[in-house]
XYZ file of C-alpha atoms in Angstrom:
778
model
C -14.506 -0.823 33.973
C -15.217 -4.341 33.432
C -13.364 -7.505 35.028
C -11.987 -9.964 33.155
C -9.740 -13.308 34.194
C -7.353 -14.563 31.309
C -5.525 -17.563 32.429
C -6.081 -17.269 35.759
C -4.866 -13.440 35.953
C -7.484 -10.719 36.869
C -7.514 -7.387 35.100
C -9.782 -4.521 34.668
C -10.543 -2.898 31.117
C -12.734 -0.082 30.013
C -16.215 -0.764 28.668
C -16.254 -1.661 24.972
C -12.584 -3.610 25.176
C -12.253 -6.891 23.448
C -10.548 -10.097 24.816
C -7.447 -9.059 22.649
C -7.249 -5.905 24.211
C -7.432 -7.320 27.722
C -4.914 -9.992 26.772
C -2.420 -7.523 25.813
C -2.869 -5.635 29.090
C -2.129 -8.856 31.112
C 0.733 -9.575 28.599
C -0.836 -12.992 27.200
C -0.073 -13.389 23.729
C -2.899 -14.804 21.293
C -1.711 -15.699 17.858
C -3.686 -13.402 15.128
C -3.006 -12.255 11.675
C -6.053 -9.827 10.521
C -5.948 -8.025 14.058
C -3.904 -4.600 13.937
C -4.267 -2.012 16.818
C -4.678 0.857 14.279
C -7.324 -1.065 11.906
C -10.956 -1.748 12.416
C -12.046 -5.499 13.343
C -12.377 -8.074 10.613
C -12.068 -11.242 12.415
C -11.702 -13.238 9.162
C -8.521 -14.874 9.861
C -9.695 -16.723 12.986
C -6.125 -17.360 14.260
C -6.973 -15.855 17.284
C -9.475 -18.322 18.658
C -9.740 -18.879 22.225
C -12.070 -20.771 24.891
C -14.292 -18.645 26.801
C -15.994 -20.372 30.028
C -19.665 -21.267 29.233
C -19.439 -20.333 25.308
C -20.216 -23.577 23.641
C -17.490 -23.074 20.952
C -13.953 -21.234 20.763
C -14.291 -17.438 20.080
C -12.383 -14.950 18.094
C -10.293 -12.627 20.564
C -10.348 -9.797 18.483
C -13.895 -9.461 17.979
C -15.441 -10.605 21.179
C -16.488 -7.710 23.310
C -15.338 -8.322 27.385
C -18.318 -8.769 29.916
C -18.221 -8.611 33.479
C -16.674 -11.725 35.222
C -15.574 -13.336 31.795
C -13.154 -16.289 32.251
C -10.791 -16.636 29.059
C -8.431 -19.417 28.352
C -5.716 -18.343 25.534
C -3.820 -21.741 25.411
C -6.270 -24.332 26.672
C -6.500 -27.697 25.028
C -9.797 -26.240 23.235
C -8.153 -23.182 22.307
C -4.727 -24.563 20.840
C -6.613 -27.237 19.011
C -8.979 -24.693 17.475
C -5.749 -22.471 16.477
C -4.129 -25.439 15.069
C -6.958 -26.219 13.002
C -7.022 -22.957 11.424
C -3.322 -22.974 10.701
C -3.700 -26.165 8.737
C -6.525 -24.601 6.785
C -4.356 -21.526 6.034
C -1.153 -23.350 4.904
C -3.253 -25.762 2.666
C -3.048 -23.305 -0.304
C 0.174 -21.377 0.858
C 2.957 -22.105 -1.831
C 5.316 -22.949 1.249
C 8.262 -20.505 -0.995
C 9.871 -19.273 2.269
C 13.441 -20.103 0.763
C 12.756 -17.280 -1.918
C 10.449 -15.212 -0.040
C 11.408 -11.421 0.949
C 9.428 -12.002 3.881
C 11.258 -15.007 5.081
C 12.806 -14.328 8.550
C 10.175 -11.933 9.534
C 6.934 -13.162 8.598
C 4.232 -14.016 10.952
C 2.836 -16.878 9.149
C 6.098 -18.532 9.275
C 6.661 -17.599 12.900
C 3.327 -19.080 14.034
C 3.396 -22.032 11.717
C 6.482 -23.340 14.138
C 4.161 -23.341 17.133
C 0.895 -24.225 15.380
C 1.700 -26.197 12.047
C 1.964 -29.806 11.752
C 4.999 -31.457 10.666
C 3.384 -32.453 7.255
C 0.482 -31.567 5.456
C -2.743 -33.848 5.093
C -3.721 -32.210 1.981
C -2.461 -33.606 -1.090
C -4.761 -32.001 -3.976
C -3.379 -29.259 -6.179
C -2.924 -25.732 -4.672
C -4.563 -22.583 -5.755
C -2.455 -20.214 -7.895
C -3.213 -16.477 -7.935
C -1.698 -14.484 -11.034
C 0.436 -11.487 -10.108
C -0.471 -7.890 -10.567
C 1.176 -4.798 -11.579
C 0.279 -1.937 -9.007
C 2.905 0.644 -9.688
C 6.864 1.085 -9.056
C 6.786 0.467 -5.233
C 4.534 -2.606 -4.223
C 5.302 -6.066 -5.716
C 2.141 -8.112 -6.016
C 4.020 -11.065 -7.783
C 3.216 -13.559 -5.130
C -0.271 -13.131 -4.642
C -0.848 -16.997 -3.948
C 0.716 -16.349 -0.387
C -2.256 -14.252 0.413
C -4.530 -15.577 3.455
C -6.874 -12.788 2.984
C -6.643 -11.249 6.354
C -7.486 -7.737 4.397
C -5.224 -5.452 6.320
C -3.844 -3.840 3.225
C -7.751 -3.393 2.059
C -8.448 -1.863 5.381
C -5.277 0.355 5.741
C -6.343 1.721 2.297
C -9.830 2.687 3.392
C -9.086 3.731 7.007
C -5.668 5.280 7.182
C -4.650 6.300 3.432
C -8.440 7.472 2.901
C -8.784 5.724 -0.326
C -9.842 2.153 -1.164
C -7.155 1.330 -3.595
C -7.035 -2.593 -3.114
C -10.185 -4.969 -2.513
C -11.416 -8.265 -2.311
C -12.882 -9.853 -5.185
C -14.813 -13.175 -5.982
C -15.776 -15.783 -3.278
C -14.336 -18.821 -1.176
C -11.183 -20.347 -2.515
C -11.506 -17.791 -5.930
C -10.966 -14.518 -3.384
C -8.463 -12.432 -4.676
C -6.947 -9.191 -3.540
C -6.749 -6.708 -6.183
C -7.041 -3.263 -7.597
C -9.733 -1.641 -9.344
C -9.670 -2.474 -13.087
C -6.264 -1.326 -14.374
C -5.471 0.878 -11.609
C -2.210 1.413 -9.627
C -1.782 1.736 -6.007
C -0.906 5.722 -5.714
C -1.360 6.601 -2.210
C 1.504 8.720 -0.727
C 1.213 6.006 2.257
C 1.013 3.146 0.227
C 4.407 1.561 1.506
C 2.872 0.937 5.093
C 0.838 -1.922 3.338
C 3.982 -3.777 2.777
C 4.899 -3.717 6.486
C 1.050 -4.726 7.421
C 1.353 -7.943 5.243
C 1.768 -10.509 7.602
C 2.816 -13.411 4.746
C 4.909 -11.595 2.028
C 2.076 -11.338 -0.560
C 2.875 -7.572 -0.738
C 6.572 -6.611 -0.816
C 8.787 -4.007 -1.428
C 9.656 -3.615 -5.261
C 13.006 -1.603 -4.775
C 14.094 -4.043 -2.211
C 12.908 -7.220 -3.676
C 15.409 -9.949 -3.782
C 18.306 -7.652 -2.542
C 18.995 -9.146 1.117
C 17.622 -11.356 3.520
C 16.202 -9.904 6.758
C 18.770 -11.655 9.001
C 21.666 -10.328 6.926
C 20.837 -6.832 7.420
C 21.827 -4.695 10.520
C 19.020 -2.181 12.041
C 19.909 1.191 12.859
C 17.497 4.201 14.342
C 17.413 7.243 12.296
C 15.008 10.421 11.679
C 13.387 11.223 8.413
C 14.892 14.322 6.891
C 11.874 15.186 4.645
C 8.750 16.865 5.981
C 8.769 18.483 9.382
C 6.710 15.488 11.248
C 10.545 13.899 11.751
C 9.197 10.282 11.334
C 11.234 7.939 13.576
C 12.901 5.377 10.972
C 14.522 1.878 11.244
C 17.291 2.154 8.480
C 18.643 -1.262 7.425
C 21.882 -1.761 6.109
C 24.332 -4.580 4.623
C 28.114 -4.013 3.556
C 27.850 -0.300 4.460
C 25.004 0.036 2.047
C 21.418 1.497 2.944
C 19.326 -1.705 1.657
C 15.941 -0.651 3.256
C 13.844 1.885 5.662
C 10.788 1.105 7.945
C 8.865 3.005 10.450
C 9.999 3.064 14.153
C 7.033 3.363 16.293
C 6.355 6.496 17.932
C 2.919 7.485 18.931
C 3.911 10.878 19.990
C 5.368 11.484 16.441
C 4.811 9.188 13.402
C 2.598 6.225 15.289
C 3.509 3.290 13.063
C 3.248 4.705 9.485
C 5.776 6.559 7.655
C 5.199 7.744 4.012
C 6.181 6.629 0.802
C 9.030 9.352 0.668
C 10.364 8.600 3.970
C 10.553 4.939 2.848
C 11.869 4.851 -0.645
C 14.094 7.962 -1.067
C 16.868 5.877 0.166
C 17.773 4.788 -3.290
C 19.169 8.190 -3.989
C 21.985 7.560 -1.487
C 23.392 5.134 -3.842
C 22.843 6.467 -6.992
C 25.476 7.350 -9.782
C 24.711 10.978 -8.962
C 26.359 11.116 -5.904
C 29.394 13.532 -5.429
C 32.344 11.412 -3.909
C 35.479 13.578 -4.111
C 35.610 17.589 -4.130
C 35.679 19.298 -7.377
C 36.872 22.712 -8.269
C 36.264 24.616 -11.702
C 39.642 24.682 -14.153
C 39.611 26.291 -17.618
C 35.607 26.095 -17.401
C 35.530 22.517 -16.345
C 35.021 20.814 -13.091
C 38.069 18.643 -12.266
C 38.351 16.268 -9.114
C 40.867 17.348 -6.454
C 42.144 16.461 -3.149
C 40.165 18.130 0.195
C 43.170 20.288 1.312
C 43.093 21.791 -2.471
C 39.513 22.393 -2.653
C 39.045 24.082 0.761
C 42.172 26.263 0.186
C 40.601 27.214 -3.059
C 37.116 28.062 -1.339
C 38.996 29.903 1.487
C 41.473 31.869 -0.364
C 38.378 32.887 -2.901
C 35.749 33.907 -0.158
C 38.703 35.982 1.562
C 39.547 37.343 -1.681
C 35.710 38.701 -2.158
C 35.276 39.833 1.207
C 38.490 42.111 1.010
C 37.712 43.362 -2.705
C 33.966 43.986 -2.301
C 33.344 43.966 1.592
C 31.705 41.145 3.550
C 28.007 41.998 1.934
C 29.190 40.524 -0.978
C 28.940 37.045 0.639
C 25.684 35.459 0.780
C 24.877 31.892 2.202
C 21.783 29.678 1.432
C 21.093 26.930 3.135
C 18.236 23.920 2.683
C 15.975 23.732 5.575
C 16.543 19.865 5.582
C 20.029 20.642 6.516
C 20.974 19.565 10.269
C 21.222 21.754 13.161
C 24.744 21.665 13.457
C 25.362 22.412 9.668
C 22.877 25.292 9.694
C 24.827 26.644 13.182
C 28.328 26.305 11.596
C 27.184 28.059 8.282
C 26.024 31.095 10.043
C 29.238 30.914 12.229
C 31.500 30.809 9.021
C 29.446 33.729 7.199
C 29.434 35.873 10.550
C 33.232 35.238 11.008
C 33.697 36.715 7.234
C 31.669 39.610 8.440
C 28.637 39.104 6.345
C 24.608 39.114 7.529
C 23.807 37.591 4.478
C 22.534 33.869 5.254
C 18.966 32.017 5.068
C 17.393 28.794 4.813
C 14.071 30.032 4.003
C 14.672 29.093 0.357
C 11.061 28.979 -1.188
C 9.613 32.229 1.132
C 8.594 35.101 -0.990
C 7.318 37.561 1.616
C 9.670 38.523 4.594
C 8.248 41.511 5.928
C 7.540 39.601 9.489
C 11.289 39.517 9.749
C 11.853 41.775 13.107
C 8.396 41.546 14.158
C 7.988 37.885 15.614
C 7.692 37.207 19.408
C 9.976 33.917 18.952
C 10.371 31.052 16.516
C 7.343 29.791 14.491
C 6.322 26.352 15.096
C 3.103 23.891 14.909
C 1.619 25.566 18.167
C 0.538 22.260 19.610
C 2.062 18.921 19.890
C 1.217 16.291 17.037
C -0.232 13.832 19.687
C -2.784 16.884 20.656
C -4.310 16.677 17.146
C -6.477 13.534 18.200
C -8.180 16.055 20.684
C -9.055 18.739 18.552
C -12.818 19.667 18.095
C -12.366 21.996 15.018
C -9.045 22.691 12.976
C -8.724 25.029 9.896
C -5.807 24.691 7.495
C -4.665 27.655 5.392
C -2.835 27.474 2.338
C -1.806 23.510 1.974
C -1.812 20.705 -0.408
C -2.150 18.981 3.003
C -1.866 15.255 1.646
C 1.170 15.884 -0.265
C 2.889 18.267 1.610
C 2.316 16.424 5.134
C 1.274 12.846 4.475
C 1.266 11.959 8.368
C -0.422 15.148 9.815
C -3.461 14.784 6.928
C -3.441 11.096 8.293
C -4.172 12.205 11.745
C -6.641 14.811 10.578
C -8.420 12.213 8.715
C -8.952 9.969 11.466
C -10.361 12.857 13.964
C -12.713 13.990 11.077
C -14.212 10.687 10.821
C -15.218 11.017 14.864
C -16.131 14.399 15.816
C -13.514 17.077 14.575
C -14.756 19.584 12.071
C -11.862 20.051 9.747
C -12.070 23.121 7.312
C -9.552 24.162 4.309
C -9.034 27.364 2.684
C -6.688 27.077 -0.046
C -5.916 27.432 -3.646
C -6.452 23.928 -5.403
C -9.305 21.678 -5.008
C -7.264 18.323 -4.590
C -9.195 15.741 -2.391
C -7.389 15.392 0.601
C -9.152 12.134 1.318
C -10.694 13.985 4.448
C -13.999 14.251 5.586
C -13.924 18.139 5.190
C -16.455 20.396 7.157
C -15.783 23.522 4.860
C -13.700 23.356 1.691
C -12.898 26.894 0.408
C -10.776 27.132 -2.737
C -9.894 30.489 -4.154
C -7.046 32.035 -6.437
C -3.742 32.885 -4.735
C -4.932 36.372 -4.960
C -7.936 35.952 -3.188
C -6.629 33.743 -0.229
C -6.067 36.716 2.185
C -9.537 38.070 1.495
C -11.041 34.260 1.986
C -9.024 34.270 5.392
C -9.867 37.648 6.413
C -13.689 37.051 5.655
C -13.408 33.988 8.389
C -11.923 36.469 10.778
C -14.712 38.953 10.258
C -17.492 36.359 10.756
C -15.650 35.288 13.958
C -15.585 38.968 15.151
C -19.302 39.267 14.295
C -20.180 36.195 15.861
C -18.560 37.032 19.223
C -19.742 40.265 19.377
C -16.186 41.705 18.937
C -14.681 44.740 17.277
C -13.976 43.867 13.617
C -10.374 44.251 13.137
C -8.836 47.201 11.135
C -8.526 46.538 7.446
C -11.677 44.239 7.430
C -14.414 46.573 7.420
C -15.441 46.130 3.850
C -15.261 42.150 3.758
C -18.180 40.622 3.386
C -18.372 36.879 5.056
C -20.050 34.022 3.009
C -22.147 31.254 4.519
C -18.875 29.280 4.460
C -16.732 31.775 6.036
C -19.456 31.931 8.682
C -19.517 28.163 9.242
C -15.823 27.957 9.633
C -15.970 30.732 12.115
C -18.720 29.105 14.111
C -16.778 25.834 14.279
C -13.762 27.495 15.757
C -15.791 29.114 18.486
C -17.382 26.037 19.285
C -15.831 23.085 21.488
C -12.882 23.209 23.462
C -9.730 22.709 21.670
C -9.403 24.002 18.000
C -6.357 24.932 16.207
C -5.349 26.851 12.723
C -2.366 25.519 10.731
C -0.535 27.448 8.017
C 0.727 25.301 5.179
C 3.619 25.633 2.514
C 1.229 27.759 0.241
C 0.575 30.129 3.273
C 4.456 30.379 3.793
C 5.675 30.766 0.141
C 2.500 33.195 -0.781
C 3.483 36.948 -1.705
C 1.044 37.966 1.198
C 2.603 35.497 4.182
C 2.857 37.953 6.723
C -0.898 38.901 6.151
C -1.916 35.512 6.448
C 0.069 34.929 9.548
C -1.505 38.037 11.037
C -5.072 37.055 9.986
C -4.385 33.440 11.523
C -3.175 35.054 14.776
C -6.286 37.565 14.921
C -8.596 34.476 14.429
C -6.657 32.558 17.116
C -7.325 35.455 19.348
C -11.098 35.652 18.603
C -11.606 31.989 19.007
C -9.246 30.831 21.534
C -7.564 28.558 18.984
C -3.791 27.872 18.769
C -2.220 28.877 15.606
C 1.090 27.637 13.841
C 2.864 26.320 10.931
C 2.770 22.946 9.333
C 6.457 23.547 8.194
C 7.972 22.768 5.110
C 10.958 20.486 5.891
C 12.795 18.571 8.690
C 14.578 21.641 9.973
C 12.024 24.602 9.339
C 11.838 25.282 13.232
C 15.660 23.997 13.724
C 16.936 26.828 10.999
C 15.465 29.538 13.382
C 16.985 28.019 16.544
C 20.282 27.620 14.696
C 19.979 31.347 13.969
C 20.604 30.733 10.340
C 18.943 33.966 9.523
C 19.668 37.463 7.999
C 21.315 39.993 10.643
C 20.163 43.348 11.073
C 20.717 45.056 7.595
C 21.401 41.468 5.932
C 19.691 40.127 2.946
C 17.023 37.455 2.801
C 17.141 34.451 0.623
C 14.864 36.171 -1.919
C 16.995 39.349 -1.796
C 20.209 37.663 -2.345
C 19.116 36.213 -5.468
C 17.303 39.280 -6.977
C 20.385 41.351 -5.806
C 23.239 39.239 -6.946
C 26.300 38.903 -4.816
C 29.846 38.437 -5.792
C 30.156 35.095 -3.856
C 27.817 32.515 -2.535
C 27.712 29.402 -0.311
C 25.093 26.933 -0.744
C 24.321 23.962 1.735
C 22.424 21.285 0.778
C 20.302 22.574 -2.263
C 19.283 22.539 -5.875
C 18.786 26.158 -5.943
C 17.303 25.981 -9.323
C 14.468 23.954 -8.207
C 14.448 24.715 -4.231
C 14.373 28.613 -4.775
C 10.985 30.573 -4.602
C 12.265 31.615 -8.237
C 14.482 29.341 -9.948
C 15.131 31.878 -12.818
C 16.750 34.231 -10.426
C 18.637 31.837 -8.829
C 20.392 30.354 -11.695
C 21.057 33.948 -12.847
C 22.538 35.262 -9.956
C 24.545 32.012 -9.173
C 26.203 32.107 -12.962
C 27.059 35.612 -12.761
C 28.912 35.286 -9.070
C 32.561 35.149 -9.074
C 32.640 32.321 -6.761
C 29.793 29.694 -5.933
C 30.703 26.999 -3.250
C 28.416 24.441 -3.117
C 28.067 21.931 -0.331
C 26.194 18.874 -1.790
C 25.842 14.992 -1.782
C 24.978 14.952 -5.418
C 27.124 16.673 -8.702
C 24.070 16.181 -11.227
C 21.599 18.868 -12.469
C 22.215 22.574 -13.015
C 24.948 22.636 -10.053
C 27.354 21.327 -12.806
C 26.802 24.682 -14.677
C 26.933 27.193 -11.995
C 29.378 25.851 -9.126
C 32.951 26.837 -9.022
C 33.931 24.208 -6.324
C 31.515 21.337 -5.026
C 32.223 19.762 -1.476
C 30.996 16.432 -1.081
C 29.079 16.288 1.954
C 27.143 13.288 3.476
C 23.318 12.778 3.359
C 21.518 12.296 6.699
C 22.353 8.188 6.730
C 26.021 8.950 6.595
C 26.218 11.691 9.593
C 25.157 12.448 12.722
C 23.002 15.637 13.644
C 19.740 16.839 14.852
C 16.398 17.927 13.376
C 13.848 20.016 15.253
C 10.446 18.932 13.983
C 7.390 21.100 13.720
C 6.325 20.493 17.232
C 9.657 21.681 18.624
C 10.988 18.130 19.447
C 14.805 17.827 19.058
C 15.424 14.623 17.499
C 19.109 13.400 17.451
C 20.422 10.765 14.855
C 23.626 9.069 14.026
C 25.075 7.824 10.871
C 24.419 4.371 10.046
C 26.914 3.760 7.448
C 30.250 5.328 6.696
C 30.138 8.282 3.968
C 30.383 7.422 0.504
C 33.980 7.959 -1.182
C 35.552 11.106 -0.040
C 32.248 12.896 1.267
C 32.295 13.988 4.806
C 29.529 15.205 7.185
C 28.792 18.522 6.418
C 29.254 19.763 10.146
C 32.909 18.619 9.739
C 33.626 20.251 6.641
C 32.201 23.673 7.672
C 34.395 23.402 10.820
C 37.679 22.628 9.033
C 36.622 25.630 6.376
C 36.304 27.638 9.644
C 39.983 26.515 10.576
C 41.490 27.187 6.973
C 39.738 30.643 7.013
C 41.817 31.155 10.345
C 38.311 31.887 12.225
C 37.864 31.437 15.943
C 35.626 29.062 17.491
C 35.900 26.180 15.241
C 37.370 23.545 17.580
C 34.549 21.276 17.913
C 35.244 17.466 18.073
C 31.741 15.919 17.844
C 28.633 17.266 16.363
C 27.131 16.919 19.817
C 29.775 19.553 21.008
C 28.146 21.824 17.973
C 24.681 21.067 19.146
C 25.220 22.256 22.601
C 26.280 25.336 21.531
C 22.938 26.005 20.023
C 20.422 24.108 22.430
C 20.562 21.315 25.321
C 20.181 17.847 24.468
C 16.650 17.588 26.177
C 13.970 15.965 24.090
C 11.467 18.745 24.149
C 12.254 22.187 22.843
C 9.708 24.763 24.266
C 12.210 27.793 24.557
C 11.369 30.657 22.209
C 8.945 28.869 20.330
C 6.016 31.344 19.630
C 3.902 32.379 16.195
C 3.032 35.558 17.633
C 3.991 38.852 15.449
C 3.175 42.365 15.781
C 2.755 45.589 13.434
C 1.400 43.815 10.468
C -1.344 45.705 8.940
C -4.414 43.684 7.317
C -3.855 44.685 3.911
C -5.833 42.050 1.931
C -4.604 43.587 -1.569
C -6.532 44.716 -4.667
C -6.589 41.345 -6.188
C -4.245 40.277 -9.127
C -5.531 40.877 -12.600
C -4.367 38.559 -15.401
C -3.609 34.823 -15.270
C -2.058 33.531 -11.967
C 0.228 30.811 -11.336
C -0.251 28.081 -8.932
C 3.313 26.910 -8.134
C 2.979 23.616 -6.125
C 5.802 21.633 -5.205
C 4.994 18.089 -5.755
C 5.765 15.648 -3.023
C 8.352 13.801 -4.964
C 10.237 16.796 -6.222
C 10.223 18.690 -3.076
C 13.913 17.909 -1.764
C 16.994 16.398 -3.344
C 16.884 12.931 -1.937
C 13.516 12.190 -3.286
C 13.814 13.561 -6.663
C 16.933 11.397 -7.173
C 15.212 7.921 -6.078
C 14.318 6.131 -9.181
C 11.456 4.193 -7.603
C 9.672 7.435 -6.575
C 10.221 8.927 -9.864
C 8.034 6.204 -11.538
C 5.117 7.278 -9.603
C 2.179 9.150 -10.493
C 3.464 11.981 -8.126
C 6.365 12.281 -10.013
C 4.656 12.869 -13.290
C 5.925 15.876 -15.505
C 4.183 19.165 -14.863
C 1.436 19.952 -17.074
C -0.595 23.315 -17.504
C -3.621 22.493 -15.367
C -6.703 24.920 -16.077
C -10.199 24.579 -15.590
C -12.497 24.422 -18.829
C -13.549 28.013 -18.353
C -10.011 29.012 -18.270
C -8.977 27.003 -21.267
C -11.962 28.331 -23.139
C -10.947 31.947 -22.460
C -7.629 31.386 -23.964
C -8.989 29.310 -26.851
C -7.434 26.225 -25.791
C -8.144 22.399 -25.769
C -7.691 20.007 -23.141
C -4.077 18.109 -24.264
C -2.935 21.235 -26.495
C 0.886 22.155 -26.424
C 1.205 25.533 -24.807
C 3.987 27.902 -23.908
C 4.172 29.158 -20.718
C 5.907 32.405 -19.561
C 7.236 33.998 -16.503
C 9.609 36.857 -16.651
C 12.453 35.658 -19.034
C 11.537 32.165 -18.500
C 9.531 29.814 -20.843
C 8.470 26.184 -20.637
C 6.460 24.600 -23.164
C 3.932 22.003 -21.372
C 0.768 20.149 -22.345
C -2.509 21.902 -21.142
C -4.727 19.873 -18.964
C -8.154 20.261 -17.852
C -8.633 20.328 -14.042
C -11.736 21.659 -12.521
C -9.978 21.664 -9.173
C -8.101 24.783 -10.210
C -9.830 28.149 -9.616
C -10.973 30.115 -12.705
C -8.496 32.873 -13.815
C -5.495 30.304 -12.674
C -3.218 28.207 -14.034
C -1.347 25.406 -12.015
C 2.090 24.811 -12.888
C 4.191 22.507 -10.538
C 7.649 23.812 -9.477
C 10.968 21.853 -8.611
C 10.948 19.868 -11.850
C 13.630 20.471 -14.840
C 11.184 21.459 -17.143
C 9.648 24.243 -14.812
C 12.878 25.494 -12.957
C 13.456 28.147 -15.330
C 9.943 30.156 -14.678
C 9.757 32.746 -12.271
C 7.666 33.067 -8.807
C 5.414 30.298 -7.341
C 2.803 32.734 -7.351
C 2.264 35.622 -9.762
C 1.195 36.757 -13.181
C 1.909 34.100 -15.934
C 1.498 33.973 -19.591
C -0.176 30.847 -21.437
C -0.463 30.867 -24.943
C -0.629 28.129 -28.046
C 2.584 26.510 -28.780
């Protein structure tokens, strides 16, 4: 430890600390622009100049390392004079357009100019002008004349997002922040650049000119998207969500959020919102009062249960639903005598049901990722499925962690990967099995039964050795592994590998309540049907909670066919557009996450409670209230809850951590690696902005590169074998489903596979996410 005196206060700091680090420890504020605790040191704004005893001139606090016995003066006459001089230079070319600037009221330059700026400028010459640039639908670079060249946005791209999308061109007064020629900013974390910009040069395009910061009320919330459960600040005006920003929580999302978390709020105010109950009359959906709709639903459900038995009823819930909604849906279904309920809509293999030791989870805390010596991710399009987990792995891979990936698509994860194994979906279990066998051989342990014929390759042995070395290792199963036809085998292989290497293993989780669904018990009872079976073996009645089943089910084709043939389909949803208008007999408007209170349990088992930030739109009501009243109308007992907290407390205590029952262990799953599929195989990825109903209705997100319409992506060898050229129109068939798409050459796709994105209107009618597919010239 080093001793330093700052403004007369003594403090001890670790070796390698800077004066800025030491000042933050003693609570001394040093003005700055380019410094950010999560970014590398640039020292190019010079605003943090301080006086150091015996130094001939002021030094930048952010870039000056502490030496033992150093004395620093942050507000001495010399320091303040230097800081005021820097401020004068910064304001020479600044347009001073605060009255119309979106950053007004929350601008670092504005704040510091009050304390360090002069009353009038001595500079009378013409100011420089930087022309605006179009970098995509999310970030506005219309006022780049404001830029002070702090390079926070440049460093964020390089260091956090993993891709340098912005850079500084030219020299001195001609310097400009710009993209590479003609490129847009496409990172899934790009919106964080807006927060980092201290002067309003980068602003939010969807939010632009819609409100001033002092008009907005700020409310805490939790992201309803991926399983990280990012903490949010939702800003509202006149009962309308205007903007979403990150709320710092080092243990969960640090100070970042993904673009999906940031911009999906646009869908909350869309014309597609369902604001009044609707029931189907003479083939048409018509608006009715709540009491009419609930009576209609209750009578319909009771009649079907009486005529066809409780097993004729099936309930399918989105894993993005709150804990309270899932628990009450389970209670309604159980009250009617049915055991058919499931929230695992995109899963195909349910053979681990009844063989699990507990509830699947991440296997470690998110904050512990930084301590890993090695990590193996199995079956994941990591960057797009879990942007914030990918960001954590990106940081540790730069230092010491050996991060390896075994998956079905060679997308650039922007991570320094130790090993990257890309195989067809049919060979995924075989590839993981090879690593398990390599670990057993390296450790001198018995080779697990079923892997005797597997031959590990050099990469398999390298991955196995990385997991055997070091102290803390982890194995993560991604969305592809969960949705794979051999999901149980992949989980068993991960468990076997974890036992051999001493690593933790767990699931990255698809949605905000992938763990919460298990905790709420929204799972089929003994003899009940799972999500896939309920659609493959059509029921007489369905209750659907918060899902567009044509896009959210593993097989959209089966889903739509089953829902259309049902005598009664009840959909609780915030939206009325899309295929739901064709198959629903009753639409009950429920509130999205900003209009209801509820609970999400993230991948690490952290219970996160949130409240509604605005009143429900129109006659929409919180989903837990709708289900509670439906229970009352059905005459079921135990539906006397007066708050969502009361519902939650029947499921889990209000503690912030939830460790009870979290266990990824399974038993009695044979390591059958399969014979390998013949014929062309589909890789059905779910793009980041199609993954849930909020994101796919957000206009700005749907204009991004990540929301481009699906194409049939194949490598050159596969295209040649089918006699196709890049760009040709092809007819893609799966079962009874057909889609006409453009063929696109993509060398990241394994040979013998075609990658066709799911969860989009053009491909929703196709079959399983993984399986045999036919491609022919259109």
